[in-house]
PDB file of N, CA and C in Angstrom:
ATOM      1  N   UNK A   2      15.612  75.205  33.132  1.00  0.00           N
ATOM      2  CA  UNK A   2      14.702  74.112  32.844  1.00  0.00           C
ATOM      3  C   UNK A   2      15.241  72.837  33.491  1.00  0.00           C
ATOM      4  N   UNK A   3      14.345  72.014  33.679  1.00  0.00           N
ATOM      5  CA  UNK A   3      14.629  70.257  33.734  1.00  0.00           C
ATOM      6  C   UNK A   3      14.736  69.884  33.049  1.00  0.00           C
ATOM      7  N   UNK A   4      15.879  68.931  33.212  1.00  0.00           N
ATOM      8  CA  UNK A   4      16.256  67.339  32.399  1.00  0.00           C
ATOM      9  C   UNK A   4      16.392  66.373  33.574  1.00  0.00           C
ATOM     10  N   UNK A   5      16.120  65.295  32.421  1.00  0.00           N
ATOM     11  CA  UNK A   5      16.051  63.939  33.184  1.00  0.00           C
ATOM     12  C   UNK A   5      17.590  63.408  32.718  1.00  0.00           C
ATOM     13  N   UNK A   6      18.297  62.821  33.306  1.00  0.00           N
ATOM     14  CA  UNK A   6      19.710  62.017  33.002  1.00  0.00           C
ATOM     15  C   UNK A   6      19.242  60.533  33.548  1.00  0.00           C
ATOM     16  N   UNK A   7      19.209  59.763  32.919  1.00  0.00           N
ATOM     17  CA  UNK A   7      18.874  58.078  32.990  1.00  0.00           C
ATOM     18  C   UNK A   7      20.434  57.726  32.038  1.00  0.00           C
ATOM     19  N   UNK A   8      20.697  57.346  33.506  1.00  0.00           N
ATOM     20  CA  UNK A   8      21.906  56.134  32.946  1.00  0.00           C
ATOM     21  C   UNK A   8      21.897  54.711  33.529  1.00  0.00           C
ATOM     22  N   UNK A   9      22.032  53.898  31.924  1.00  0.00           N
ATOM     23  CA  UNK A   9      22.012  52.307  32.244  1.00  0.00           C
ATOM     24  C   UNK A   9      23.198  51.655  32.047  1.00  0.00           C
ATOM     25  N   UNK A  10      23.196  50.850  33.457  1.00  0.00           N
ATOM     26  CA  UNK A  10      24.448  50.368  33.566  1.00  0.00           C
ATOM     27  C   UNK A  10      24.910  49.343  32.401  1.00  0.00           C
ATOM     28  N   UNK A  11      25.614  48.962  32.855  1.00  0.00           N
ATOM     29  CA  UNK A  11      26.804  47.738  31.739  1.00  0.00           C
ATOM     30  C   UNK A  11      26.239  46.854  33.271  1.00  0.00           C
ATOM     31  N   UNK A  12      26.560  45.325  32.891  1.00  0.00           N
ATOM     32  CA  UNK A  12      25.850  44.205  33.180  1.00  0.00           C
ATOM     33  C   UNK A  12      27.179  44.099  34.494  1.00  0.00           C
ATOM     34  N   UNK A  13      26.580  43.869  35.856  1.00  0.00           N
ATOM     35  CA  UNK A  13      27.617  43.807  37.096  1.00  0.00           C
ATOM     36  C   UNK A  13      28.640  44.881  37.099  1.00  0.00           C
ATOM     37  N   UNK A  14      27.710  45.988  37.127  1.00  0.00           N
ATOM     38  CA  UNK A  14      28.438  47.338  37.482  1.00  0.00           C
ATOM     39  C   UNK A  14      29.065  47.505  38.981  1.00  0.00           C
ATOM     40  N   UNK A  15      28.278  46.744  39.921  1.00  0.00           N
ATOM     41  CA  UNK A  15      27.870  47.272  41.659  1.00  0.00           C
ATOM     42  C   UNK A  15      29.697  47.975  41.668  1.00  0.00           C
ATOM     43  N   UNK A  16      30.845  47.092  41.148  1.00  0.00           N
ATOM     44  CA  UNK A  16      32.124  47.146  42.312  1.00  0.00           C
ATOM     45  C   UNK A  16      32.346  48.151  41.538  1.00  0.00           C
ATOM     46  N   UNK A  17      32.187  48.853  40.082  1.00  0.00           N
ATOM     47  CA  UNK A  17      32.534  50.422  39.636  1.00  0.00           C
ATOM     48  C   UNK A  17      31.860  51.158  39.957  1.00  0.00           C
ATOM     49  N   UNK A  18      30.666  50.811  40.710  1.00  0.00           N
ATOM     50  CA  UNK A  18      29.646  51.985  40.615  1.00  0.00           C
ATOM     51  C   UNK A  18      30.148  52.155  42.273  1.00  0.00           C
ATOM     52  N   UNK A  19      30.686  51.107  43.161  1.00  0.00           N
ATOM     53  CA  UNK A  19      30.978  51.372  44.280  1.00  0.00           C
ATOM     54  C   UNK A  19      32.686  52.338  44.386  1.00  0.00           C
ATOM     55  N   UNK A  20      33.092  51.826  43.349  1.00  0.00           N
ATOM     56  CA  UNK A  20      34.564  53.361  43.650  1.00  0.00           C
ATOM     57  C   UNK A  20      34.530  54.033  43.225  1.00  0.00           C
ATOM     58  N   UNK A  21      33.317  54.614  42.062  1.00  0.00           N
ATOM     59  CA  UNK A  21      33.370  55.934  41.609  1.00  0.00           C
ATOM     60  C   UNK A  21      32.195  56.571  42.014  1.00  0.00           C
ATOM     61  N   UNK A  22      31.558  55.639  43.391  1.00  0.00           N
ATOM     62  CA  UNK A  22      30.080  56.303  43.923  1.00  0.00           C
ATOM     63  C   UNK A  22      30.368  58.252  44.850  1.00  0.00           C
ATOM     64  N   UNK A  23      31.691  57.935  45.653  1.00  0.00           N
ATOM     65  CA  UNK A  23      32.278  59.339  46.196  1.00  0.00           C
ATOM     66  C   UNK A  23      31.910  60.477  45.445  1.00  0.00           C
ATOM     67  N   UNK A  24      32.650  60.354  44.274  1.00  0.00           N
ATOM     68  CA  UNK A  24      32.862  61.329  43.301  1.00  0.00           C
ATOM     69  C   UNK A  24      31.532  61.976  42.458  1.00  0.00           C
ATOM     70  N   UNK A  25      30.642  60.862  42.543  1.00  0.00           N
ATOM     71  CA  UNK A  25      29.662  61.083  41.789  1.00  0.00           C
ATOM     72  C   UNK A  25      28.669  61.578  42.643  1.00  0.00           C
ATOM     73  N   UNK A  26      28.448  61.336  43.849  1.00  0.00           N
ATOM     74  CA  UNK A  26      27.685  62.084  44.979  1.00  0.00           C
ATOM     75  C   UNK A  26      28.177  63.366  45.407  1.00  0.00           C
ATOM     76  N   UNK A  27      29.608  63.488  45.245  1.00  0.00           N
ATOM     77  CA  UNK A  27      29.969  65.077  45.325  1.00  0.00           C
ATOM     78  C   UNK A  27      29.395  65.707  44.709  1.00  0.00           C
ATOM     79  N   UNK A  28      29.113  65.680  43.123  1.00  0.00           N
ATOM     80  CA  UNK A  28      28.824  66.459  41.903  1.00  0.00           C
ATOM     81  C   UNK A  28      27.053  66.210  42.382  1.00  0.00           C
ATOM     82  N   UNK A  29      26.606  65.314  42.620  1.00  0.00           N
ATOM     83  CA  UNK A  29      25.101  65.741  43.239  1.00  0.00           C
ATOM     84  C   UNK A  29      24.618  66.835  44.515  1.00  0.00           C
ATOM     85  N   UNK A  30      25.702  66.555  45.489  1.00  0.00           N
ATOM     86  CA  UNK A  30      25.729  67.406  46.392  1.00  0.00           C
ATOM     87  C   UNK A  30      26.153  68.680  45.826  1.00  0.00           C
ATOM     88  N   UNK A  31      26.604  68.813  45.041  1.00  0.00           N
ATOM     89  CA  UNK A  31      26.783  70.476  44.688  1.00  0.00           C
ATOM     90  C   UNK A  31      26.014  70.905  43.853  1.00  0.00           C
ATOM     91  N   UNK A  32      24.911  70.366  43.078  1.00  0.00           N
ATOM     92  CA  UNK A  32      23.819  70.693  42.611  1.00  0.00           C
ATOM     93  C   UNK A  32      23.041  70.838  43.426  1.00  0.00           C
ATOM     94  N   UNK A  33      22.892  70.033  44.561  1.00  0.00           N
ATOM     95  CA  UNK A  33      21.364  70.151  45.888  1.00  0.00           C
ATOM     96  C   UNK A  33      21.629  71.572  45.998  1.00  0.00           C
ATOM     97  N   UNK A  34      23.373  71.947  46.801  1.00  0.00           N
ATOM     98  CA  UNK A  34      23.647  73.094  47.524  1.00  0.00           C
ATOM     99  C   UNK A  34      23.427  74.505  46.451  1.00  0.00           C
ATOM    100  N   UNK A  35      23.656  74.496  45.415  1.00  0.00           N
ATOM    101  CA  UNK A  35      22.973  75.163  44.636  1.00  0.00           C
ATOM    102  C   UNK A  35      21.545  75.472  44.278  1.00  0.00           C
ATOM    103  N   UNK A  36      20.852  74.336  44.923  1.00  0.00           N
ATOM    104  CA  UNK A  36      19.485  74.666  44.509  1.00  0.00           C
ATOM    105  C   UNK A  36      18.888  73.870  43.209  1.00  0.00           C
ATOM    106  N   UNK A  37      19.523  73.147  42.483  1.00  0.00           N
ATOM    107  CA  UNK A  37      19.075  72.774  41.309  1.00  0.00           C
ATOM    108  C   UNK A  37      19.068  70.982  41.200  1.00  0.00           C
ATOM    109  N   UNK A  38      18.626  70.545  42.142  1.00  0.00           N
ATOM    110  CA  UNK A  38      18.174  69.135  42.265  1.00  0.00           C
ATOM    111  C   UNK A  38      17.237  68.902  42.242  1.00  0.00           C
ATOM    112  N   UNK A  39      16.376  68.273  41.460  1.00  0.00           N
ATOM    113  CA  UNK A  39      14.860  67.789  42.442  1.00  0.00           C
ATOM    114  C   UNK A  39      14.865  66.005  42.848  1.00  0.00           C
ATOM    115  N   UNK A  40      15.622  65.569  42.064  1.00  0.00           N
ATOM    116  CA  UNK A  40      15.778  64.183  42.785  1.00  0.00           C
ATOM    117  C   UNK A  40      16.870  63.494  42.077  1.00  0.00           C
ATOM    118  N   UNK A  41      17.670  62.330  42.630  1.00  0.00           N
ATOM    119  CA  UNK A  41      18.841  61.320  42.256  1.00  0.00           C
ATOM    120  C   UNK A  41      18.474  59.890  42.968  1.00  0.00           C
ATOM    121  N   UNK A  42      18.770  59.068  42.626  1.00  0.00           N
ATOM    122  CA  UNK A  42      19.312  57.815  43.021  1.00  0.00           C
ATOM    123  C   UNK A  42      19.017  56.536  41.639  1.00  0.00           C
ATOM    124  N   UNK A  43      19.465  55.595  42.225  1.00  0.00           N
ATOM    125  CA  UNK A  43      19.371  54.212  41.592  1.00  0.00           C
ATOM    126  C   UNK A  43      18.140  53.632  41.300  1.00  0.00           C
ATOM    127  N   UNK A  44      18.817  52.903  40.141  1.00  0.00           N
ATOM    128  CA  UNK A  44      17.155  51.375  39.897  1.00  0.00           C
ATOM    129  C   UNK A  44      17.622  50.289  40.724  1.00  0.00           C
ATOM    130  N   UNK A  45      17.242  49.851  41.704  1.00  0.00           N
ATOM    131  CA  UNK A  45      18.031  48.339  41.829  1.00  0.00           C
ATOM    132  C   UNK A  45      17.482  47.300  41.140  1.00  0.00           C
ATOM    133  N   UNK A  46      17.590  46.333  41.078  1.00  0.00           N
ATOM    134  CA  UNK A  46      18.214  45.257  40.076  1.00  0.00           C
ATOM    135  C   UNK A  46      16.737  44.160  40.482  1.00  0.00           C
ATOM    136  N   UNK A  47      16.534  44.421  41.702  1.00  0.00           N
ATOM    137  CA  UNK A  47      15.835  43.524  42.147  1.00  0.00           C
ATOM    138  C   UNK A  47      14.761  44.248  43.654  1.00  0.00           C
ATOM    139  N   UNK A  48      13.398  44.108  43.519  1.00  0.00           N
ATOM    140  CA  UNK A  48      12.462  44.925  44.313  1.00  0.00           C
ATOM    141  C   UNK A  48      12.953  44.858  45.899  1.00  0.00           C
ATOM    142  N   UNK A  49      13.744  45.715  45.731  1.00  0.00           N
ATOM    143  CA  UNK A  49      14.448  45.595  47.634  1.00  0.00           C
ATOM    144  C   UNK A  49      14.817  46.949  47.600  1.00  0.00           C
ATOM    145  N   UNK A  50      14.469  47.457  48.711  1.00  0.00           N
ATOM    146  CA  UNK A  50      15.303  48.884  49.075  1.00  0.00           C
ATOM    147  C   UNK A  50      16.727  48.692  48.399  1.00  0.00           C
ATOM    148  N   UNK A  51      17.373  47.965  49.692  1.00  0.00           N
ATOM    149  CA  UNK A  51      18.944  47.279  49.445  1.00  0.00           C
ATOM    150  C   UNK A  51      19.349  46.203  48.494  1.00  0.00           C
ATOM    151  N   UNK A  52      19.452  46.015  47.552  1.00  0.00           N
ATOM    152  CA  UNK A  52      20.050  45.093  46.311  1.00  0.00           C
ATOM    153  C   UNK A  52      20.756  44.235  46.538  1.00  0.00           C
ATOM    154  N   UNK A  53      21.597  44.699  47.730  1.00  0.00           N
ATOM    155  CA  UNK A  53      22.775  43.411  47.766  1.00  0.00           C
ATOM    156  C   UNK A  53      23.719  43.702  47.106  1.00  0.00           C
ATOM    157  N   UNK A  54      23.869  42.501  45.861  1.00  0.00           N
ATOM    158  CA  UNK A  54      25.471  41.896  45.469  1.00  0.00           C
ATOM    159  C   UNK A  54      24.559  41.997  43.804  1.00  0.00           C
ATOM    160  N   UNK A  55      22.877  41.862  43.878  1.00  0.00           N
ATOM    161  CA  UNK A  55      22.353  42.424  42.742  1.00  0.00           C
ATOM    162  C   UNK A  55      22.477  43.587  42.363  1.00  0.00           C
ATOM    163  N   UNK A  56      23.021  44.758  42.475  1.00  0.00           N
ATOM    164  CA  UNK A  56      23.365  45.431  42.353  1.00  0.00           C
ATOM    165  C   UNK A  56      22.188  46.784  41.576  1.00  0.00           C
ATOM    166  N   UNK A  57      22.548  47.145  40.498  1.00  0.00           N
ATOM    167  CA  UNK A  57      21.787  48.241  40.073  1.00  0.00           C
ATOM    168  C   UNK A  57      21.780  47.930  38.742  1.00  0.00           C
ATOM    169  N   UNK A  58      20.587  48.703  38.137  1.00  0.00           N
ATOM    170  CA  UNK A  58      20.581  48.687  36.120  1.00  0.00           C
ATOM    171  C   UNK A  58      20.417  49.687  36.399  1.00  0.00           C
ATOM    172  N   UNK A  59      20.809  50.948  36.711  1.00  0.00           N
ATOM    173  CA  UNK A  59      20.804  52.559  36.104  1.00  0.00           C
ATOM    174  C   UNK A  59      20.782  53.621  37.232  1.00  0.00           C
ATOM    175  N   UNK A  60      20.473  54.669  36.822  1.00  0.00           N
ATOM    176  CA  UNK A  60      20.353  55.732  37.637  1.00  0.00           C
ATOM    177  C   UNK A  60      19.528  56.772  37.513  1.00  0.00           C
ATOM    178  N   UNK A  61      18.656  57.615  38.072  1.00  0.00           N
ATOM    179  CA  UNK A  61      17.325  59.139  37.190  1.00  0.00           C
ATOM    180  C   UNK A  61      17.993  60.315  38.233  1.00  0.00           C
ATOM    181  N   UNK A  62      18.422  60.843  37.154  1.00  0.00           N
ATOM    182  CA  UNK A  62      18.966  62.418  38.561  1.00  0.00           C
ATOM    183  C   UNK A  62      18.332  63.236  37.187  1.00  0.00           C
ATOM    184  N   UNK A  63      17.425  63.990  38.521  1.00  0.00           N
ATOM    185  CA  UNK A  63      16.549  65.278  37.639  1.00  0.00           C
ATOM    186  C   UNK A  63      16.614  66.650  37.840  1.00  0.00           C
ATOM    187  N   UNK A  64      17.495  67.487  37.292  1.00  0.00           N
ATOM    188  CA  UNK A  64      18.400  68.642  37.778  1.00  0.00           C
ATOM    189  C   UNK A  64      18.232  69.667  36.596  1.00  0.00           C
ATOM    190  N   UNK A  65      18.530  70.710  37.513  1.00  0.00           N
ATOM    191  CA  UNK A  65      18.009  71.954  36.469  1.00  0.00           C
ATOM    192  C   UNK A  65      19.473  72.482  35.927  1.00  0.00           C
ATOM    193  N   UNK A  66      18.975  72.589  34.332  1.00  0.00           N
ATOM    194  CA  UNK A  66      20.578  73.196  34.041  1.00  0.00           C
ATOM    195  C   UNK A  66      19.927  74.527  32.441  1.00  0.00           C
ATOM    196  N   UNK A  67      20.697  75.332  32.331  1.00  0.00           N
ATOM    197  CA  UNK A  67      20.508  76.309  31.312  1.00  0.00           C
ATOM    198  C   UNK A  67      19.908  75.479  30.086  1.00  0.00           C
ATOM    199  N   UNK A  68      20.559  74.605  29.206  1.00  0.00           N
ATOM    200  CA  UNK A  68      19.890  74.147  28.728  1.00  0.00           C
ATOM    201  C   UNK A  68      19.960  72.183  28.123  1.00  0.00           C
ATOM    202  N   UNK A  69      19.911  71.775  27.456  1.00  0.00           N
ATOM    203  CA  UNK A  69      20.281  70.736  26.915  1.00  0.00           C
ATOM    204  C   UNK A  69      21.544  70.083  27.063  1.00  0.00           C
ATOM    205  N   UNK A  70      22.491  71.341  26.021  1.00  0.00           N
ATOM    206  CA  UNK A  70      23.917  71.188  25.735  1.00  0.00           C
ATOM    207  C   UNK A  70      24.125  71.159  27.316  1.00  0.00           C
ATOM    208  N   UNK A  71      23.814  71.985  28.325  1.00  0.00           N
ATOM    209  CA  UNK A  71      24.712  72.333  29.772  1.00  0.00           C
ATOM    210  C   UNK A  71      24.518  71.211  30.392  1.00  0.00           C
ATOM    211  N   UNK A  72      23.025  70.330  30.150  1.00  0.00           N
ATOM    212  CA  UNK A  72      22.883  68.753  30.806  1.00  0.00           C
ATOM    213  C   UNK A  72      23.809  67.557  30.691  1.00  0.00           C
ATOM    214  N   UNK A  73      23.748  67.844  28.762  1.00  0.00           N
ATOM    215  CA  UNK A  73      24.646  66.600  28.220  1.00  0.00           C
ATOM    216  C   UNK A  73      26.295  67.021  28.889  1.00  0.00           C
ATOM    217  N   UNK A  74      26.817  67.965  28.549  1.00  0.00           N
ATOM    218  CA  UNK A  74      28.331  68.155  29.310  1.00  0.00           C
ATOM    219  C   UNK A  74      28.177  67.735  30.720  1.00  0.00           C
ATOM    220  N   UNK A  75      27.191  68.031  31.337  1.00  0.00           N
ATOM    221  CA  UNK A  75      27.208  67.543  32.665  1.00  0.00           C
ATOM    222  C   UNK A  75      27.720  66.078  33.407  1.00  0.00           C
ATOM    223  N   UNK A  76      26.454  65.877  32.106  1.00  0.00           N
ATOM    224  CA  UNK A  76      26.031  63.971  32.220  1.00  0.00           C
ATOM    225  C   UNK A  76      27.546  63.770  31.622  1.00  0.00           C
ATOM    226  N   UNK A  77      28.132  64.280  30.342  1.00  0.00           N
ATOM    227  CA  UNK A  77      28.701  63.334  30.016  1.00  0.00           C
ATOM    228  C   UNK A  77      30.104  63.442  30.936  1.00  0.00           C
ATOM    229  N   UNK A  78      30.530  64.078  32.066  1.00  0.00           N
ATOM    230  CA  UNK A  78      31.388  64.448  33.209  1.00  0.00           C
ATOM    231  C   UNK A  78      31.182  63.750  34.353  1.00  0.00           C
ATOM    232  N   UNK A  79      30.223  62.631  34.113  1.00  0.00           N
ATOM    233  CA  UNK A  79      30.219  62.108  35.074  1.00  0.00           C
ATOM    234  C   UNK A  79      31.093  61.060  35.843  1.00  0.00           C
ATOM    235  N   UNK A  80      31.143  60.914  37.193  1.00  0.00           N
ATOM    236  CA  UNK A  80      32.362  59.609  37.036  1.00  0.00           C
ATOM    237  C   UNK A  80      32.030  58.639  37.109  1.00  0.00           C
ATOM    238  N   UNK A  81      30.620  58.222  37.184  1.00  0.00           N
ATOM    239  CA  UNK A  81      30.030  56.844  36.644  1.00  0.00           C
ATOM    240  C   UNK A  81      30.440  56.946  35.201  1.00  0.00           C
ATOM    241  N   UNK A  82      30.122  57.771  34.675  1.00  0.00           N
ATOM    242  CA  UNK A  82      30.915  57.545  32.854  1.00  0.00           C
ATOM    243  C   UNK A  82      32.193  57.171  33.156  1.00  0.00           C
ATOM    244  N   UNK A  83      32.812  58.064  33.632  1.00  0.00           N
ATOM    245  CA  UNK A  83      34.310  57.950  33.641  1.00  0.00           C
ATOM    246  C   UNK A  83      34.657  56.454  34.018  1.00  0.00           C
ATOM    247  N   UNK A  84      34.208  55.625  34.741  1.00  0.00           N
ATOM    248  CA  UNK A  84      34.411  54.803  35.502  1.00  0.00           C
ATOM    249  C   UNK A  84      33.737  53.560  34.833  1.00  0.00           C
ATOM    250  N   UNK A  85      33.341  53.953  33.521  1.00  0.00           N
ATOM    251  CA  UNK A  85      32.484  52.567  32.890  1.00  0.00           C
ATOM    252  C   UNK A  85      31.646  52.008  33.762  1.00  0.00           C
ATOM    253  N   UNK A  86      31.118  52.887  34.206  1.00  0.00           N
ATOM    254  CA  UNK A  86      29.318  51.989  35.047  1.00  0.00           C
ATOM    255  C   UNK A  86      28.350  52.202  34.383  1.00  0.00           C
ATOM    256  N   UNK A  87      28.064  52.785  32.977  1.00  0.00           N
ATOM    257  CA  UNK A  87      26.729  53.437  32.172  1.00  0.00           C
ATOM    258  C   UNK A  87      27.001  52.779  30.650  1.00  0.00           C
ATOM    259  N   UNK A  88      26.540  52.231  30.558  1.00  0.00           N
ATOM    260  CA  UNK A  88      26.430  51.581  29.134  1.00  0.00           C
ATOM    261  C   UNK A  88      26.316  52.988  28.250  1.00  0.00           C
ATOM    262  N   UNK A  89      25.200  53.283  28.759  1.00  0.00           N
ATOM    263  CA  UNK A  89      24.154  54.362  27.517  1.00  0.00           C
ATOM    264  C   UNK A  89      23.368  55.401  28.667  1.00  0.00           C
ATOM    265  N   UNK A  90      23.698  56.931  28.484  1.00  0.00           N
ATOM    266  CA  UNK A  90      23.096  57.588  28.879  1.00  0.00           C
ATOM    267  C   UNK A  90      21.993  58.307  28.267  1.00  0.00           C
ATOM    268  N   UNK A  91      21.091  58.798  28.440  1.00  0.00           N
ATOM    269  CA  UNK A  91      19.958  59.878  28.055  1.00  0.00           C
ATOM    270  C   UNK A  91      19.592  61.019  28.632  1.00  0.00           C
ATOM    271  N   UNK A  92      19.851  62.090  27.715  1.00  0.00           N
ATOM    272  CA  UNK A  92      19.673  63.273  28.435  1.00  0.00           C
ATOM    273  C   UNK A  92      18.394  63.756  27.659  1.00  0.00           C
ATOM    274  N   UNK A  93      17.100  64.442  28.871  1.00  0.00           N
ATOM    275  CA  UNK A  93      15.643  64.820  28.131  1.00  0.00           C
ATOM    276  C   UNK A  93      15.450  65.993  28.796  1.00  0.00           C
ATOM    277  N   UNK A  94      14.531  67.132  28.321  1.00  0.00           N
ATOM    278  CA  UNK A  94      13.886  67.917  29.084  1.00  0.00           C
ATOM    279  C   UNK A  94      12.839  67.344  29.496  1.00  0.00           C
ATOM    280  N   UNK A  95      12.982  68.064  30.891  1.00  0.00           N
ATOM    281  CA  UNK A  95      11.328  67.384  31.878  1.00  0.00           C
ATOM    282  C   UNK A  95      11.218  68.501  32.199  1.00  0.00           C
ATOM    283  N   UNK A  96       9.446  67.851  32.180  1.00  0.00           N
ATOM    284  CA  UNK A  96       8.192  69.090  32.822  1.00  0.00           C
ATOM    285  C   UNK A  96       8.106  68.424  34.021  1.00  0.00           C
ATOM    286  N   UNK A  97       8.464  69.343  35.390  1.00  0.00           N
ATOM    287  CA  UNK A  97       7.760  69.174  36.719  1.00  0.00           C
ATOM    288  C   UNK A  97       6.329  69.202  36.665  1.00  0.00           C
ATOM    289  N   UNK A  98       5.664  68.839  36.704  1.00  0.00           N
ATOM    290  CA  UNK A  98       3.998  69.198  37.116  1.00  0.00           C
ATOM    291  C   UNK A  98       3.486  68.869  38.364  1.00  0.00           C
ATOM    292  N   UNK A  99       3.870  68.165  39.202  1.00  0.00           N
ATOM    293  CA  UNK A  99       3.541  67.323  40.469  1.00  0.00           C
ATOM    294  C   UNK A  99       4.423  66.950  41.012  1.00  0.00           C
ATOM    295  N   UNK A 100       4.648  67.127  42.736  1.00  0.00           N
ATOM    296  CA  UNK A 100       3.526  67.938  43.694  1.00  0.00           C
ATOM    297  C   UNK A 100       4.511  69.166  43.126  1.00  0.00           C
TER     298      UNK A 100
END
């Protein structure tokens, strides 16, 4: 199944979210290469592709995992957690319906 993982940052995250960005794109890339991604990236802060120095309020990575419990261990392994860039995470099941 799908879950949604929405994590919101802590207030001027950009310079943690920039040294623990490596680590945390590995663990996405090995979900793509597995097959179980359907999408990741950022909110930025402010309506621009590129943010700047505004940086980000969160993150939506929507990935298939066995169930709930296998999401939350996931999410909570993350090294944006690790790294204090997420205030508060949420882990949900999602329905794909479209496209």
């Amino acid at each position: 199944m799908w879950y949604a993982i929405i994590g919101t940052d802590i207030a001027d995250s950009l310079a943690r979210r920039q040294s623990a960005r490596p680590a945390h794109l590995e663990r996405l890339n090995r979900l793509r290469n597995d097959g179980r991604l359907l999408l990741a990236g950022p909110f930025p802060v402010i309506d621009a592709e590129d943010p700047g120095v505004a940086g980000f309020s969160g993150s939506l990575i929507v990935a298939e995992f066995d169930d709930l419990d296998a999401a939350k261990a996931w999410a909570d392994a993350d090294p944006y957690v690790a790294a204090g860039v997420y205030a508060q995470v949420d882990v949900r099941p999602f329905r794909k319906v479209l496209p």
